[in-house]
């Protein structure tokens, strides 16, 4: 029967199937596919604990387009409903490309289910014992997917360009932004050669700063031709390609008139700047993709995906964000600087230039400088910054990859700190982008936090993103919510406890249901975000104070400093109890909280004496030679830190009182046993 199918139609068969316990929509039944495909975005949202099997065979479409799979995965697929359900283990090829579908069921699965497909009836039928099971297609969803697929194909190059840089983000200024009013000043010979300074500077300081910027005008690049580049003897980027990997030469993709013209313009700019050159015999070839920017402009990107897969990870350490933010807060003046095309100022090793090649409709080119999108480019850049500013880092400058921030405890010393920085930039030949610099500001956004002289403030844009959220309607929305909460967790007392109803939804394998309890937690969370605390940073020699909160589902703590009887929070952190941890005794949970804290906030414990205020007898328990098991292990781990214990006192600050309330259970009461003497080791009797 045709049932409710709208006729006539040419719609594809789009069904819903259960995959590894999850109900998955947009499952495309494709009788022309020789493989089963699950798209990585879908697999990632399922959060399955599986290991992909390597697969070295590429997939080819009917137009010759090539896709390199991430690997294979064996997953259980259920078709049908009720007693007419059928289960098969299906081998899926995992691909990371944009698609209108979540899953493609090809001939291998259809044959395994002994399925008969009718696109006319929008059904798939299969035998279940002596009966017949079926999976009905969704015609409306099929048409929606078709429309999405058309749009996806139209912007495939743009999206692929973004995805190719997933492992190495393009440097940008979004994590370094001044707050407050700025004024534009001319520092070069022409009116266009300008930069920005804080508007509310004192006249004397402003004049001093302007004179300094004009003196060091040569550290700014107003045109690409002014980029002299770093001396290769100081730093150059090397690929270290796995010699066992076969070079991949991607075929030229045809983009169309407008995009081809934009690519040509970008390549001409790179040629004039000396960043690329033509090449006749490249080893690897990648494609150019274009990302549309604001004002209808384009940004060129190269899809280095195949080359990146052949390069091992450079594990050069990046600075800890919390330490960078702490050391920046409390400064009177800040200057935020951005290197002009920072990655392009680092030369590429000559022996690797033929590998970093790309093809356009006009020819084949290779980079002679480190391009955006290359794996390990960020590590190379951080290594250069650490080498350049070795004598300043930790004193008057902070660097996180391409984010450069000069900080001064007093406004009087800021010009001197900037002069020292400019001399270093001049010595190494590093150039700044004047349009993206701001000098002499009192506050700014740094690595996602707002740093001021008062302390560390929450980024109101992140708070607004949560306050503006509607109630989640699916698992994806819940994942977005928990991700945004995690980004603010340093400011949130008992974040894990407040978010627990949301975490429960992510663990469920049944159909999504946003309950009244989850809605209540969501509403309370929004109310709480109205007044997040101002955080402070510890000063050298401070004795820090730690409060612990043990709940039935989570562990929480707050680290703070006390000054003049005032308690100021430094860091909130929390975690949901996992597995057997929920069955720990209260004293074990308290000890676990302390252990987790020392691991997460290790630098604070290494550099300060920490006073733990708790009603749990932690000091006595962990100091006993008779304790065994996990407590002994934790006691040994904690022994390297200077930790003291004392009973909890009254909580003075409202933010800390909110942390304690409803969260902590009191100390376990000691049981007293009364024996009447009726049974004892020496016999039986009455009495005491």
Short mmCIF file of C-alpha atoms in Angstrom, two decimals, residues 30-286:
data_model
loop_
_atom_site.label_atom_id
_atom_site.label_comp_id
_atom_site.label_asym_id
_atom_site.label_seq_id
_atom_site.Cartn_x
_atom_site.Cartn_y
_atom_site.Cartn_z
CA UNK A 30 21.01 3.89 -0.91
CA UNK A 31 20.84 0.78 -3.08
CA UNK A 32 23.62 2.22 -5.23
CA UNK A 33 26.18 2.39 -2.41
CA UNK A 34 28.64 -0.46 -1.98
CA UNK A 35 29.46 0.61 1.60
CA UNK A 36 27.64 1.73 4.73
CA UNK A 37 28.58 5.21 5.88
CA UNK A 38 28.17 7.01 9.19
CA UNK A 39 29.16 10.66 9.26
CA UNK A 40 31.58 11.71 11.96
CA UNK A 41 29.39 14.54 13.23
CA UNK A 42 26.67 12.01 14.03
CA UNK A 43 29.10 9.54 15.61
CA UNK A 44 30.62 12.28 17.76
CA UNK A 45 27.22 13.30 19.14
CA UNK A 46 26.51 9.68 20.07
CA UNK A 47 29.60 9.76 22.37
CA UNK A 48 30.31 6.06 21.95
CA UNK A 49 33.40 4.60 23.60
CA UNK A 50 34.77 2.88 20.50
CA UNK A 51 38.09 2.67 18.71
CA UNK A 52 38.03 3.15 14.95
CA UNK A 53 39.74 0.51 12.84
CA UNK A 54 42.19 2.09 10.37
CA UNK A 55 41.04 2.05 6.75
CA UNK A 56 43.49 2.97 4.00
CA UNK A 57 41.05 2.84 1.08
CA UNK A 58 39.51 6.05 -0.22
CA UNK A 59 35.88 6.45 -1.25
CA UNK A 60 35.00 7.77 -4.69
CA UNK A 61 31.77 9.40 -5.85
CA UNK A 62 30.29 9.06 -9.30
CA UNK A 63 32.01 12.29 -10.36
CA UNK A 64 35.42 11.02 -9.27
CA UNK A 65 35.53 13.04 -6.05
CA UNK A 66 37.66 11.39 -3.38
CA UNK A 67 37.05 11.16 0.38
CA UNK A 68 39.55 9.74 2.87
CA UNK A 69 37.73 7.85 5.67
CA UNK A 70 38.67 8.26 9.33
CA UNK A 71 38.30 4.50 9.81
CA UNK A 72 35.73 1.76 10.32
CA UNK A 73 33.37 0.96 13.19
CA UNK A 74 31.13 -2.04 13.93
CA UNK A 75 27.77 -0.83 15.26
CA UNK A 76 24.47 -2.55 16.03
CA UNK A 77 21.60 -1.46 13.77
CA UNK A 78 17.95 -2.13 14.60
CA UNK A 79 15.21 -1.82 11.97
CA UNK A 80 11.50 -2.18 12.58
CA UNK A 81 9.36 -1.84 15.68
CA UNK A 82 8.04 -4.00 18.52
CA UNK A 83 8.12 -7.74 17.85
CA UNK A 84 8.94 -7.12 14.21
CA UNK A 85 12.41 -5.74 14.91
CA UNK A 86 15.62 -7.09 13.46
CA UNK A 87 19.17 -6.49 14.68
CA UNK A 88 22.40 -6.79 12.71
CA UNK A 89 25.99 -5.77 13.38
CA UNK A 90 26.94 -3.39 10.58
CA UNK A 91 30.39 -2.34 9.44
CA UNK A 92 30.35 1.42 8.90
CA UNK A 93 32.92 3.57 7.15
CA UNK A 94 33.35 6.81 9.14
CA UNK A 95 33.82 9.97 7.07
CA UNK A 96 34.26 13.56 8.22
CA UNK A 97 32.45 15.60 5.58
CA UNK A 98 29.39 17.82 5.71
CA UNK A 99 26.21 15.97 4.75
CA UNK A 100 22.45 16.28 4.92
CA UNK A 101 22.38 12.72 6.26
CA UNK A 102 23.54 11.05 9.46
CA UNK A 103 23.90 7.54 8.02
CA UNK A 104 23.88 5.90 4.59
CA UNK A 105 22.75 2.26 4.50
CA UNK A 106 24.22 0.62 1.42
CA UNK A 107 23.86 -2.77 -0.23
CA UNK A 108 25.84 -4.71 2.45
CA UNK A 109 23.27 -3.85 5.13
CA UNK A 110 20.27 -4.29 2.85
CA UNK A 111 21.54 -7.75 1.90
CA UNK A 112 22.23 -8.64 5.54
CA UNK A 113 18.63 -7.75 6.46
CA UNK A 114 17.35 -9.48 3.29
CA UNK A 115 15.54 -6.22 2.70
CA UNK A 116 13.30 -5.27 -0.19
CA UNK A 117 13.26 -1.56 -0.96
CA UNK A 118 10.44 0.34 -2.62
CA UNK A 119 11.01 4.06 -3.07
CA UNK A 120 7.55 4.27 -4.68
CA UNK A 121 5.91 3.03 -1.47
CA UNK A 122 8.58 4.76 0.71
CA UNK A 123 9.14 1.50 2.60
CA UNK A 124 11.78 -1.05 3.36
CA UNK A 125 10.57 -4.58 4.25
CA UNK A 126 12.48 -7.56 5.62
CA UNK A 127 11.69 -11.03 7.02
CA UNK A 128 11.46 -11.52 10.79
CA UNK A 129 10.97 -15.22 11.34
CA UNK A 130 7.80 -16.11 9.45
CA UNK A 131 6.57 -12.51 9.54
CA UNK A 132 7.52 -9.28 7.79
CA UNK A 133 9.01 -6.21 9.45
CA UNK A 134 9.19 -2.80 7.87
CA UNK A 135 10.75 0.62 8.14
CA UNK A 136 8.68 3.49 6.80
CA UNK A 137 10.21 6.43 5.02
CA UNK A 138 9.57 10.06 5.92
CA UNK A 139 8.74 11.91 2.72
CA UNK A 140 8.89 15.39 4.25
CA UNK A 141 12.27 14.68 5.83
CA UNK A 142 13.50 13.30 2.51
CA UNK A 143 12.61 16.53 0.74
CA UNK A 144 14.19 18.61 3.49
CA UNK A 145 17.41 16.61 3.21
CA UNK A 146 17.43 17.09 -0.54
CA UNK A 147 17.24 20.86 -0.12
CA UNK A 148 20.01 20.77 2.49
CA UNK A 149 22.15 18.59 0.21
CA UNK A 150 21.82 21.07 -2.64
CA UNK A 151 22.86 23.96 -0.39
CA UNK A 152 25.68 21.86 1.09
CA UNK A 153 27.11 21.15 -2.35
CA UNK A 154 26.99 24.85 -3.19
CA UNK A 155 29.09 25.76 -0.16
CA UNK A 156 31.13 22.53 0.15
CA UNK A 157 34.41 24.27 -0.63
CA UNK A 158 33.81 26.91 2.05
CA UNK A 159 32.98 24.37 4.74
CA UNK A 160 35.86 22.12 3.81
CA UNK A 161 38.20 25.04 4.20
CA UNK A 162 36.97 25.59 7.74
CA UNK A 163 37.20 21.91 8.57
CA UNK A 164 40.70 21.53 7.19
CA UNK A 165 41.92 23.83 9.95
CA UNK A 166 40.13 22.02 12.77
CA UNK A 167 43.41 20.73 14.16
CA UNK A 168 45.21 24.06 13.76
CA UNK A 169 43.07 27.14 14.21
CA UNK A 170 43.86 30.22 12.19
CA UNK A 171 45.36 32.98 14.35
CA UNK A 172 42.77 35.59 15.16
CA UNK A 173 42.28 38.46 17.57
CA UNK A 174 39.03 37.23 19.09
CA UNK A 175 40.72 36.17 22.36
CA UNK A 176 42.42 39.54 22.81
CA UNK A 177 40.14 42.55 22.73
CA UNK A 178 40.38 45.89 24.56
CA UNK A 179 37.50 47.22 26.65
CA UNK A 180 36.77 50.91 26.90
CA UNK A 181 36.92 53.78 24.43
CA UNK A 182 39.82 54.03 21.99
CA UNK A 183 41.19 56.88 19.92
CA UNK A 184 43.01 56.60 16.60
CA UNK A 185 46.39 58.28 16.24
CA UNK A 186 48.73 58.74 13.29
CA UNK A 187 52.16 57.20 13.79
CA UNK A 188 53.47 57.09 10.20
CA UNK A 189 54.06 59.55 7.40
CA UNK A 190 50.57 59.30 5.90
CA UNK A 191 47.12 59.67 7.42
CA UNK A 192 46.39 55.99 6.76
CA UNK A 193 49.28 54.85 8.98
CA UNK A 194 47.43 54.78 12.28
CA UNK A 195 46.89 52.65 15.37
CA UNK A 196 44.74 52.94 18.54
CA UNK A 197 45.35 53.94 22.16
CA UNK A 198 43.13 54.24 25.23
CA UNK A 199 41.04 57.41 25.20
CA UNK A 200 41.03 58.04 28.97
CA UNK A 201 44.82 58.22 29.43
CA UNK A 202 46.26 61.23 31.25
CA UNK A 203 47.61 63.87 28.86
CA UNK A 204 51.22 63.34 29.95
CA UNK A 205 51.00 59.57 29.55
CA UNK A 206 49.17 59.88 26.21
CA UNK A 207 51.85 62.18 24.77
CA UNK A 208 54.56 59.85 26.02
CA UNK A 209 52.86 56.83 24.43
CA UNK A 210 52.30 58.56 21.07
CA UNK A 211 55.96 59.61 20.91
CA UNK A 212 57.04 56.04 21.66
CA UNK A 213 54.82 54.56 18.93
CA UNK A 214 56.19 57.03 16.37
CA UNK A 215 59.75 56.19 17.41
CA UNK A 216 59.11 52.49 16.76
CA UNK A 217 56.98 52.96 13.65
CA UNK A 218 59.21 50.39 11.88
CA UNK A 219 57.84 47.50 14.01
CA UNK A 220 54.46 47.95 12.29
CA UNK A 221 53.62 46.61 8.83
CA UNK A 222 51.15 48.79 6.94
CA UNK A 223 51.48 46.73 3.74
CA UNK A 224 52.32 43.03 3.10
CA UNK A 225 55.53 44.13 1.38
CA UNK A 226 56.84 45.48 4.71
CA UNK A 227 56.91 41.98 6.23
CA UNK A 228 60.61 41.14 6.33
CA UNK A 229 60.12 37.80 8.09
CA UNK A 230 62.02 35.96 10.80
CA UNK A 231 65.58 34.89 10.08
CA UNK A 232 65.50 31.12 9.32
CA UNK A 233 68.49 30.61 11.60
CA UNK A 234 66.25 31.75 14.47
CA UNK A 235 63.11 29.81 13.56
CA UNK A 236 61.69 27.92 10.60
CA UNK A 237 58.81 25.48 10.36
CA UNK A 238 59.54 21.84 9.52
CA UNK A 239 56.91 19.23 8.67
CA UNK A 240 58.56 15.93 9.66
CA UNK A 241 56.29 13.96 7.30
CA UNK A 242 56.01 10.23 7.98
CA UNK A 243 58.19 8.66 5.23
CA UNK A 244 55.88 5.63 5.07
CA UNK A 245 52.90 7.76 4.02
CA UNK A 246 52.29 7.94 0.30
CA UNK A 247 51.99 11.54 -0.95
CA UNK A 248 48.46 12.59 -1.89
CA UNK A 249 47.91 14.82 -4.91
CA UNK A 250 44.37 16.17 -4.82
CA UNK A 251 42.64 16.81 -8.13
CA UNK A 252 41.81 20.35 -9.09
CA UNK A 253 38.36 21.37 -7.95
CA UNK A 254 36.47 23.75 -10.21
CA UNK A 255 34.75 26.47 -8.18
CA UNK A 256 33.06 28.72 -10.71
CA UNK A 257 33.59 32.25 -11.95
CA UNK A 258 33.29 34.37 -8.79
CA UNK A 259 35.31 32.06 -6.54
CA UNK A 260 37.99 31.41 -9.18
CA UNK A 261 38.43 35.16 -9.56
CA UNK A 262 38.70 35.59 -5.77
CA UNK A 263 41.32 32.80 -5.62
CA UNK A 264 43.30 34.51 -8.38
CA UNK A 265 43.28 37.81 -6.46
CA UNK A 266 44.46 36.11 -3.25
CA UNK A 267 47.24 34.21 -5.03
CA UNK A 268 48.44 37.45 -6.65
CA UNK A 269 48.66 39.04 -3.18
CA UNK A 270 50.68 36.09 -1.87
CA UNK A 271 53.00 36.23 -4.89
CA UNK A 272 53.63 39.96 -4.46
CA UNK A 273 54.33 39.48 -0.75
CA UNK A 274 56.75 36.64 -1.54
CA UNK A 275 54.80 34.11 0.50
CA UNK A 276 54.26 31.64 -2.37
CA UNK A 277 55.96 30.76 -5.64
CA UNK A 278 55.10 28.67 -8.68
CA UNK A 279 56.24 25.06 -8.60
CA UNK A 280 56.62 22.50 -11.37
CA UNK A 281 57.13 19.22 -9.49
CA UNK A 282 55.19 19.25 -6.18
CA UNK A 283 55.26 16.25 -3.82
CA UNK A 284 51.84 16.80 -2.24
CA UNK A 285 49.01 18.85 -3.75
CA UNK A 286 46.12 20.39 -1.81
#
